[in-house]
Amino acid sequence: MPSGRIITTASITLATNGGFEQECVSFFAEVVQLFGVPKSVGQIYGLLYASPEPLGFPDIVERLDISKGSASQGLQLLRSLGAINEAERSSSLSNLSSEIKREARGVAYEPELSLRQLVTGVLRERIAPMATTGTDRLKRLKELAENSPANNKFYLGRAKQLETWRKRFTTVMPLLTALLGPKKKR
Amino acid sequence: MPSGRIITTASITLATNGGFEQECVSFFAEVVQLFGVPKSVGQIYGLLYASPEPLGFPDIVERLDISKGSASQGLQLLRSLGAINEAERSSSLSNLSSEIKREARGVAYEPELSLRQLVTGVLRERIAPMATTGTDRLKRLKELAENSPANNKFYLGRAKQLETWRKRFTTVMPLLTALLGPKKKR
DNA sequence: TTCTAGGTTCATTTTTCCTTGAACTCAGTT
DNA sequence: AACTGAGTTCAAGGAAAAATGAACCTAGAA
């Protein structure tokens, strides 16, 4: 497979995928915005999702026409969410022509397809932190309730209820991910 | 109870609740922002949550020091989410002094306390719409996949997977609300 | 009828968040 | 050693969302 092998599928697929890619990009861009995630991040995931081949950093910048900065930050976020994975690449490049080597440089990504994995990532990075700092604030709230000169009983009741809300939340979250699919094979 | 009865608990409670209210307001302001809801909306809910008495429109404007516009829009959103309820008020006002009548005018609100109810509201107003428009977009995506000249099988596979994601999502959502508490008594 | 206070609407301003682009680092090539 | 392209960082600009305030509507009180 010397010269027939084309790694940079970018321009080729672009010409022949009949709009699927474009639609996919804007679809995911829209979806993620509902979760408070920047549009460009959704675009990147959508692009990877619509690509039969893993794509590298330069592909993403070029095909989405976004800045390197956006691409870099977007990929960072997607990595931290576990929403993309690095694709394998042949490690012995020495015997390839320099033109092909050029294309094979750097890391290529493919989208994570496990729904459970994706949801877990969002929960871990977005919701869990809230639960943590929330616990501190609840403690403080309870103290304030105890020290409140008037309506002591009322405030204590409220503080107590917030605590039970938090507990229910933290017990339900793992259940939710379990419902969304099997644990990821490692 | 002519002059002793104080309905506008605003200034009084403010002076005597020892910071509980303030902490509550900023707590909810923070929480709701994680769900993409404006800060002021969280503040309003927090204020109501920290108040032993139902509060009216003017109380909210005054104690949070926000504009009437913000208060109005915030209350609208909270109503649409089912996160607040109108409190009962004595309907025969004629025998009260005019000073008290002044305070009793308009609607007063208290916070919805059922966690299930709150989550259901968010799901209904924020997530469900996505599922609806999402269905259309998936249909379109499938068509594009079918018409794609190259990699037909790959694109069809992706379209199919999106469809199963959507299905799983719509089946899991009701379960989630069920886990969060008993159905609200009507 | 007129007055007042509760409440809504919407154009304008403010704030917040996202994107950009330039400067930089680092690894592999020549 | 010098070069090239991948990738990061961050100050600054720009776009989108939220808060404001003025004009307006309404119902009950005087």
Coordinates of C-alpha atoms (C1' of nucleotides) in Angstrom, one line a residue:
Chain A
M1 CA 0.0 0.0 0.0
P2 CA 2.6 2.6 -0.9
S3 CA 1.0 5.4 -2.7
G4 CA -2.6 4.3 -2.9
R5 CA -3.2 4.6 0.8
I6 CA -4.7 7.9 1.7
I7 CA -4.6 8.9 5.3
T8 CA -5.9 12.5 4.9
T9 CA -9.4 11.6 4.0
A10 CA -10.4 15.2 4.6
S11 CA -10.8 16.6 1.1
I12 CA -12.0 13.4 -0.4
T13 CA -14.8 12.7 2.1
L14 CA -15.7 16.3 2.0
A15 CA -16.5 16.1 -1.7
T16 CA -18.4 12.9 -1.5
N17 CA -20.4 12.6 1.7
G18 CA -23.4 14.5 0.5
G19 CA -24.0 16.7 3.4
F20 CA -24.0 14.1 6.1
E21 CA -21.0 15.6 7.7
Q22 CA -22.3 19.1 7.7
E23 CA -25.6 18.1 9.2
C24 CA -23.8 16.0 11.8
V25 CA -21.6 18.9 12.8
S26 CA -24.5 21.3 13.3
F27 CA -26.6 18.6 15.0
F28 CA -24.0 18.0 17.8
A29 CA -23.2 21.7 18.0
E30 CA -26.9 22.3 18.9
V31 CA -27.2 19.4 21.3
V32 CA -24.2 20.2 23.4
Q33 CA -25.2 23.8 23.8
L34 CA -28.3 22.6 25.7
F35 CA -25.8 21.2 28.2
G36 CA -23.9 24.5 28.5
V37 CA -21.0 23.2 26.4
P38 CA -19.5 25.6 23.8
K39 CA -20.7 25.2 20.2
S40 CA -17.2 24.6 18.8
V41 CA -16.8 21.6 21.1
G42 CA -20.0 20.0 19.7
Q43 CA -18.8 20.8 16.1
I44 CA -15.5 18.9 16.7
Y45 CA -17.3 15.9 18.2
G46 CA -19.8 16.0 15.3
L47 CA -17.0 16.1 12.7
L48 CA -15.3 13.1 14.3
Y49 CA -18.6 11.3 14.6
A50 CA -19.2 11.8 10.8
S51 CA -15.8 10.7 9.8
P52 CA -15.0 7.1 8.7
E53 CA -11.4 7.7 9.6
P54 CA -9.8 9.2 12.7
L55 CA -8.9 12.9 12.3
G56 CA -6.0 14.9 13.5
F57 CA -5.6 18.4 14.8
P58 CA -4.9 20.0 11.4
D59 CA -7.9 18.3 9.8
I60 CA -10.2 19.7 12.4
V61 CA -8.9 23.2 12.1
E62 CA -9.2 23.2 8.4
R63 CA -12.5 21.5 7.9
L64 CA -14.4 23.3 10.6
D65 CA -12.6 26.6 9.8
I66 CA -11.9 27.4 13.4
S67 CA -8.8 28.8 15.0
K68 CA -6.1 26.6 16.4
G69 CA -6.9 28.0 19.8
S70 CA -10.5 26.8 19.7
A71 CA -9.5 23.4 18.4
S72 CA -6.9 22.9 21.1
Q73 CA -9.3 24.0 23.9
G74 CA -12.1 22.0 22.4
L75 CA -10.1 18.8 22.2
Q76 CA -8.9 19.4 25.8
L77 CA -12.5 19.5 27.0
L78 CA -13.5 16.5 25.0
R79 CA -10.6 14.5 26.3
S80 CA -11.4 15.5 29.9
L81 CA -15.0 14.4 29.4
G82 CA -13.7 11.1 27.9
A83 CA -15.7 11.9 24.8
I84 CA -12.9 11.1 22.4
N85 CA -10.1 8.6 22.2
E86 CA -6.8 8.6 20.5
A87 CA -6.7 6.3 17.5
E88 CA -3.9 3.9 16.9
R89 CA -1.4 4.7 14.3
S90 CA 1.3 2.7 12.8
S91 CA 4.4 3.2 14.9
S92 CA 7.0 2.3 12.3
L93 CA 6.9 5.2 9.9
S94 CA 10.5 4.9 8.7
N95 CA 9.6 3.0 5.6
L96 CA 7.0 5.3 4.3
S97 CA 7.5 8.1 1.8
S98 CA 8.0 11.5 3.3
E99 CA 4.7 12.7 1.9
I100 CA 2.7 10.1 3.7
K101 CA 4.8 10.6 6.8
R102 CA 3.8 14.2 6.9
E103 CA 0.2 13.2 7.1
A104 CA 0.7 10.6 9.7
R105 CA 2.2 13.0 12.2
G106 CA 0.6 13.9 15.4
V107 CA -2.4 12.4 17.2
A108 CA -5.7 11.3 15.6
Y109 CA -9.0 11.1 17.4
E110 CA -12.1 9.1 17.1
P111 CA -15.4 9.7 19.0
E112 CA -16.4 7.7 22.1
L113 CA -19.6 5.9 21.2
S114 CA -20.7 4.5 24.5
L115 CA -23.6 6.6 25.7
R116 CA -22.9 5.6 29.3
Q117 CA -19.3 6.7 29.0
L118 CA -20.4 10.1 27.6
V119 CA -22.9 10.7 30.3
T120 CA -20.5 9.6 33.0
G121 CA -18.0 12.1 31.7
V122 CA -20.4 15.0 31.9
L123 CA -21.6 13.9 35.4
R124 CA -18.1 13.6 36.7
E125 CA -16.8 16.9 35.3
R126 CA -19.9 19.1 35.6
I127 CA -22.2 17.7 38.3
A128 CA -19.9 16.0 40.8
P129 CA -17.9 19.2 41.5
M130 CA -21.2 20.9 42.3
A131 CA -22.1 18.2 44.8
T132 CA -18.7 18.6 46.4
T133 CA -18.7 22.4 46.9
G134 CA -22.4 22.0 47.6
T135 CA -21.7 20.0 50.7
D136 CA -19.6 22.7 52.2
R137 CA -22.2 25.3 51.5
L138 CA -24.9 23.1 53.1
K139 CA -22.8 22.8 56.2
R140 CA -22.5 26.6 56.4
L141 CA -26.2 27.0 55.8
K142 CA -26.9 24.6 58.7
E143 CA -24.7 26.6 61.0
L144 CA -26.5 29.8 60.0
A145 CA -29.8 28.2 60.7
E146 CA -28.7 27.1 64.2
N147 CA -27.5 30.6 65.0
S148 CA -30.5 32.4 63.6
P149 CA -32.2 34.3 66.4
A150 CA -35.7 34.0 65.0
N151 CA -37.6 31.3 63.2
N152 CA -35.0 28.8 64.3
K153 CA -37.2 25.8 63.6
F154 CA -38.1 26.9 60.2
Y155 CA -34.5 27.5 59.0
L156 CA -33.4 24.2 60.5
G157 CA -36.1 22.4 58.6
R158 CA -35.1 24.0 55.4
A159 CA -31.4 23.1 55.9
K160 CA -32.4 19.6 56.7
Q161 CA -34.4 19.3 53.5
L162 CA -31.5 20.5 51.4
E163 CA -29.4 17.8 52.9
T164 CA -31.9 15.1 52.0
W165 CA -32.1 16.5 48.5
R166 CA -28.4 16.2 48.1
K167 CA -28.4 12.6 49.4
R168 CA -31.1 11.5 47.0
F169 CA -29.2 13.1 44.2
T170 CA -25.9 11.4 44.9
T171 CA -27.6 8.0 45.2
V172 CA -29.6 8.4 42.0
M173 CA -26.7 9.5 39.8
P174 CA -24.9 6.1 39.7
L175 CA -28.2 4.4 38.9
L176 CA -28.8 6.7 36.0
T177 CA -25.5 5.8 34.4
A178 CA -26.2 2.1 35.0
L179 CA -29.5 2.5 33.1
L180 CA -27.7 3.9 30.1
G181 CA -25.7 0.9 29.2
P182 CA -23.1 -1.7 30.2
K183 CA -19.9 -0.7 31.9
K184 CA -17.2 0.1 29.4
K185 CA -14.8 -2.8 28.7
R186 CA -11.3 -1.9 29.6
Chain B
M1 CA -54.2 41.8 65.4
P2 CA -54.6 45.3 64.0
S3 CA -51.2 46.9 64.2
G4 CA -49.1 44.0 65.6
R5 CA -49.5 41.8 62.5
I6 CA -46.8 42.4 60.0
I7 CA -47.2 41.0 56.6
T8 CA -44.3 42.6 54.9
T9 CA -41.7 40.5 56.7
A10 CA -39.0 41.9 54.5
S11 CA -37.2 44.3 56.6
I12 CA -37.9 42.5 59.8
T13 CA -36.6 39.1 58.7
L14 CA -33.7 40.8 57.0
A15 CA -32.6 42.2 60.2
T16 CA -33.0 39.0 62.2
N17 CA -32.3 35.9 60.1
G18 CA -28.5 36.1 60.6
G19 CA -27.4 35.6 57.1
F20 CA -29.4 32.5 56.3
E21 CA -31.3 34.2 53.6
Q22 CA -28.3 35.7 52.0
E23 CA -26.5 32.4 51.9
C24 CA -29.6 30.7 50.5
V25 CA -29.9 33.2 47.7
S26 CA -26.4 32.8 46.5
F27 CA -26.5 29.1 46.9
F28 CA -29.4 28.7 44.6
A29 CA -28.1 31.3 42.3
E30 CA -25.0 29.1 41.8
V31 CA -26.9 25.8 41.5
V32 CA -29.2 26.9 38.8
Q33 CA -26.4 28.4 36.7
L34 CA -25.1 24.8 36.3
F35 CA -28.3 24.0 34.6
G36 CA -28.1 27.0 32.2
V37 CA -30.7 29.0 34.2
P38 CA -30.1 32.7 34.8
K39 CA -28.6 33.7 38.1
S40 CA -31.5 36.0 39.0
V41 CA -33.9 33.2 38.7
G42 CA -32.0 31.2 41.2
Q43 CA -31.8 34.2 43.5
I44 CA -35.6 34.6 43.5
Y45 CA -36.1 30.9 44.3
G46 CA -33.5 31.1 47.0
L47 CA -35.2 34.1 48.5
L48 CA -38.6 32.4 48.6
Y49 CA -37.0 29.2 49.9
A50 CA -35.5 31.2 52.8
S51 CA -38.7 33.0 53.7
P52 CA -41.0 31.7 56.3
E53 CA -43.8 33.7 54.7
P54 CA -44.8 33.8 51.0
L55 CA -43.4 36.9 49.3
G56 CA -44.9 39.2 46.7
F57 CA -43.5 40.9 43.7
P58 CA -42.5 44.1 45.5
D59 CA -40.7 42.2 48.2
I60 CA -38.6 40.4 45.7
V61 CA -37.6 43.5 43.8
E62 CA -36.7 45.3 47.0
R63 CA -34.9 42.6 48.9
L64 CA -32.8 41.3 46.0
D65 CA -32.3 44.8 44.6
I66 CA -33.1 43.8 41.1
S67 CA -35.2 45.5 38.4
K68 CA -38.9 44.9 38.0
G69 CA -38.1 43.5 34.6
S70 CA -35.8 40.9 36.0
A71 CA -38.3 40.0 38.7
S72 CA -41.1 39.7 36.2
Q73 CA -39.2 37.5 33.8
G74 CA -37.7 35.4 36.6
L75 CA -41.1 34.7 38.1
Q76 CA -42.5 33.8 34.7
L77 CA -39.7 31.2 34.2
L78 CA -40.2 29.8 37.6
R79 CA -43.9 29.5 37.1
S80 CA -43.4 27.7 33.7
L81 CA -41.0 25.3 35.4
G82 CA -43.5 24.7 38.2
A83 CA -40.9 25.7 40.7
I84 CA -43.1 28.2 42.6
N85 CA -46.8 28.2 43.6
E86 CA -49.1 31.0 44.4
A87 CA -49.9 31.2 48.1
E88 CA -53.4 31.5 49.4
R89 CA -54.5 34.9 50.6
S90 CA -57.5 35.9 52.5
S91 CA -60.1 36.9 49.9
S92 CA -62.2 39.2 52.1
L93 CA -60.1 42.2 52.5
S94 CA -62.8 44.7 53.1
N95 CA -62.6 44.6 56.9
L96 CA -58.9 45.2 57.1
S97 CA -57.3 48.6 57.6
S98 CA -56.0 50.2 54.4
E99 CA -52.5 49.9 55.5
I100 CA -52.7 46.2 55.7
K101 CA -54.7 46.0 52.6
R102 CA -51.8 47.7 50.8
E103 CA -49.5 44.9 51.8
A104 CA -51.9 42.2 50.9
R105 CA -52.4 43.3 47.4
G106 CA -51.1 41.2 44.5
V107 CA -49.9 37.6 44.4
A108 CA -47.5 36.0 46.8
Y109 CA -45.4 33.0 46.0
E110 CA -43.8 30.1 47.9
P111 CA -41.3 27.6 46.6
E112 CA -42.2 24.2 45.3
L113 CA -40.4 21.7 47.6
S114 CA -40.9 18.5 45.7
L115 CA -37.6 17.5 44.1
R116 CA -39.5 15.3 41.6
Q117 CA -41.7 18.2 40.6
L118 CA -38.6 20.5 40.1
V119 CA -36.8 18.0 38.0
T120 CA -39.8 17.2 36.0
G121 CA -40.2 20.9 35.2
V122 CA -36.7 21.2 33.9
L123 CA -37.0 18.1 31.9
R124 CA -40.3 19.2 30.4
E125 CA -39.2 22.7 29.5
R126 CA -35.6 22.2 28.6
I127 CA -34.9 18.6 27.6
A128 CA -38.2 17.4 26.0
P129 CA -38.1 20.2 23.3
M130 CA -34.7 19.0 22.3
A131 CA -36.0 15.4 21.9
T132 CA -38.7 16.7 19.6
T133 CA -36.7 18.8 17.2
G134 CA -34.0 16.1 17.5
T135 CA -36.3 13.5 16.0
D136 CA -36.7 15.6 12.9
R137 CA -33.0 16.2 12.5
L138 CA -32.3 12.5 12.9
K139 CA -34.7 11.7 10.1
R140 CA -32.9 14.1 7.9
L141 CA -29.6 12.7 8.9
K142 CA -30.8 9.2 7.9
E143 CA -31.9 10.4 4.5
L144 CA -28.5 12.0 3.9
A145 CA -26.9 8.8 4.9
E146 CA -29.0 6.8 2.4
N147 CA -28.1 9.2 -0.4
S148 CA -24.5 9.4 0.4
P149 CA -22.5 8.2 -2.6
A150 CA -19.6 6.8 -0.7
N151 CA -19.3 5.0 2.7
N152 CA -22.9 4.3 2.6
K153 CA -22.8 1.6 5.2
F154 CA -20.8 3.6 7.6
Y155 CA -23.1 6.6 7.6
L156 CA -26.2 4.4 7.9
G157 CA -24.6 2.8 10.9
R158 CA -24.0 6.1 12.5
A159 CA -27.6 7.3 11.8
K160 CA -28.9 4.1 13.3
Q161 CA -26.9 4.5 16.4
L162 CA -28.1 8.0 17.0
E163 CA -31.6 6.6 16.8
T164 CA -31.0 4.0 19.5
W165 CA -29.4 6.7 21.7
R166 CA -32.5 8.8 21.4
K167 CA -34.7 5.9 22.3
R168 CA -32.7 5.0 25.3
F169 CA -32.8 8.6 26.4
T170 CA -36.6 8.9 26.2
T171 CA -37.1 5.6 28.1
V172 CA -34.7 6.5 30.9
M173 CA -36.0 10.0 31.5
P174 CA -39.3 9.0 33.1
L175 CA -37.5 6.5 35.2
L176 CA -35.3 9.2 36.5
T177 CA -38.1 11.3 37.8
A178 CA -39.7 8.2 39.4
L179 CA -36.5 7.6 41.3
L180 CA -36.6 11.1 42.7
G181 CA -39.7 10.8 44.7
P182 CA -43.4 10.1 44.8
K183 CA -45.8 11.6 42.4
K184 CA -47.1 14.9 43.5
K185 CA -50.5 14.8 45.2
R186 CA -53.0 16.9 43.4
Chain C
dT1 C1' -63.1 59.6 37.1
dT2 C1' -58.7 59.8 38.7
dC3 C1' -55.0 58.0 41.3
dT4 C1' -51.9 54.4 42.9
dA5 C1' -49.4 50.2 43.0
dG6 C1' -48.7 45.6 40.9
dG7 C1' -47.1 43.7 36.9
dT8 C1' -45.6 43.2 31.8
dT9 C1' -43.0 44.3 27.6
dC10 C1' -39.2 45.5 25.1
dA11 C1' -35.3 48.4 23.3
dT12 C1' -30.9 49.5 25.3
dT13 C1' -26.9 48.6 28.1
dT14 C1' -24.1 45.6 30.7
dT15 C1' -22.0 41.4 31.6
dT16 C1' -20.6 37.0 30.6
dC17 C1' -18.7 33.7 27.8
dC18 C1' -16.6 32.1 23.4
dT19 C1' -13.5 32.7 19.8
dT20 C1' -9.6 34.5 17.8
dG21 C1' -4.7 35.3 16.6
dA22 C1' -0.2 36.0 18.0
dA23 C1' 3.6 34.3 20.6
dC24 C1' 5.6 30.4 22.3
dT25 C1' 7.2 25.3 23.1
dC26 C1' 8.4 21.0 21.6
dA27 C1' 9.6 16.8 18.4
dG28 C1' 11.0 15.1 14.5
dT29 C1' 13.5 16.4 9.8
dT30 C1' 17.0 18.0 6.8
Chain D
dA1 C1' 22.2 23.7 13.9
dA2 C1' 18.2 25.4 11.6
dC3 C1' 13.7 24.3 9.9
dT4 C1' 8.9 22.8 9.9
dG5 C1' 4.6 21.7 11.5
dA6 C1' 1.8 20.0 15.8
dG7 C1' -0.1 21.8 19.7
dT8 C1' -0.6 25.1 23.9
dT9 C1' -1.4 29.5 26.3
dC10 C1' -3.4 33.8 26.9
dA11 C1' -4.5 38.7 26.2
dA12 C1' -7.9 41.0 23.4
dG13 C1' -12.0 41.3 20.4
dG14 C1' -16.6 39.9 19.5
dA15 C1' -21.1 37.7 20.0
dA16 C1' -24.7 36.1 22.8
dA17 C1' -27.3 36.2 26.9
dA18 C1' -29.0 38.6 30.9
dA19 C1' -30.1 42.8 33.5
dT20 C1' -31.9 47.4 33.3
dG21 C1' -35.2 51.1 33.1
dA22 C1' -38.7 53.5 30.8
dA23 C1' -43.2 53.2 28.8
dC24 C1' -47.2 51.0 29.2
dC25 C1' -51.4 48.2 30.9
dT26 C1' -54.6 46.9 34.5
dA27 C1' -57.5 46.5 38.7
dG28 C1' -58.8 48.2 42.8
dA29 C1' -59.2 52.5 46.0
dA30 C1' -60.4 57.2 46.8

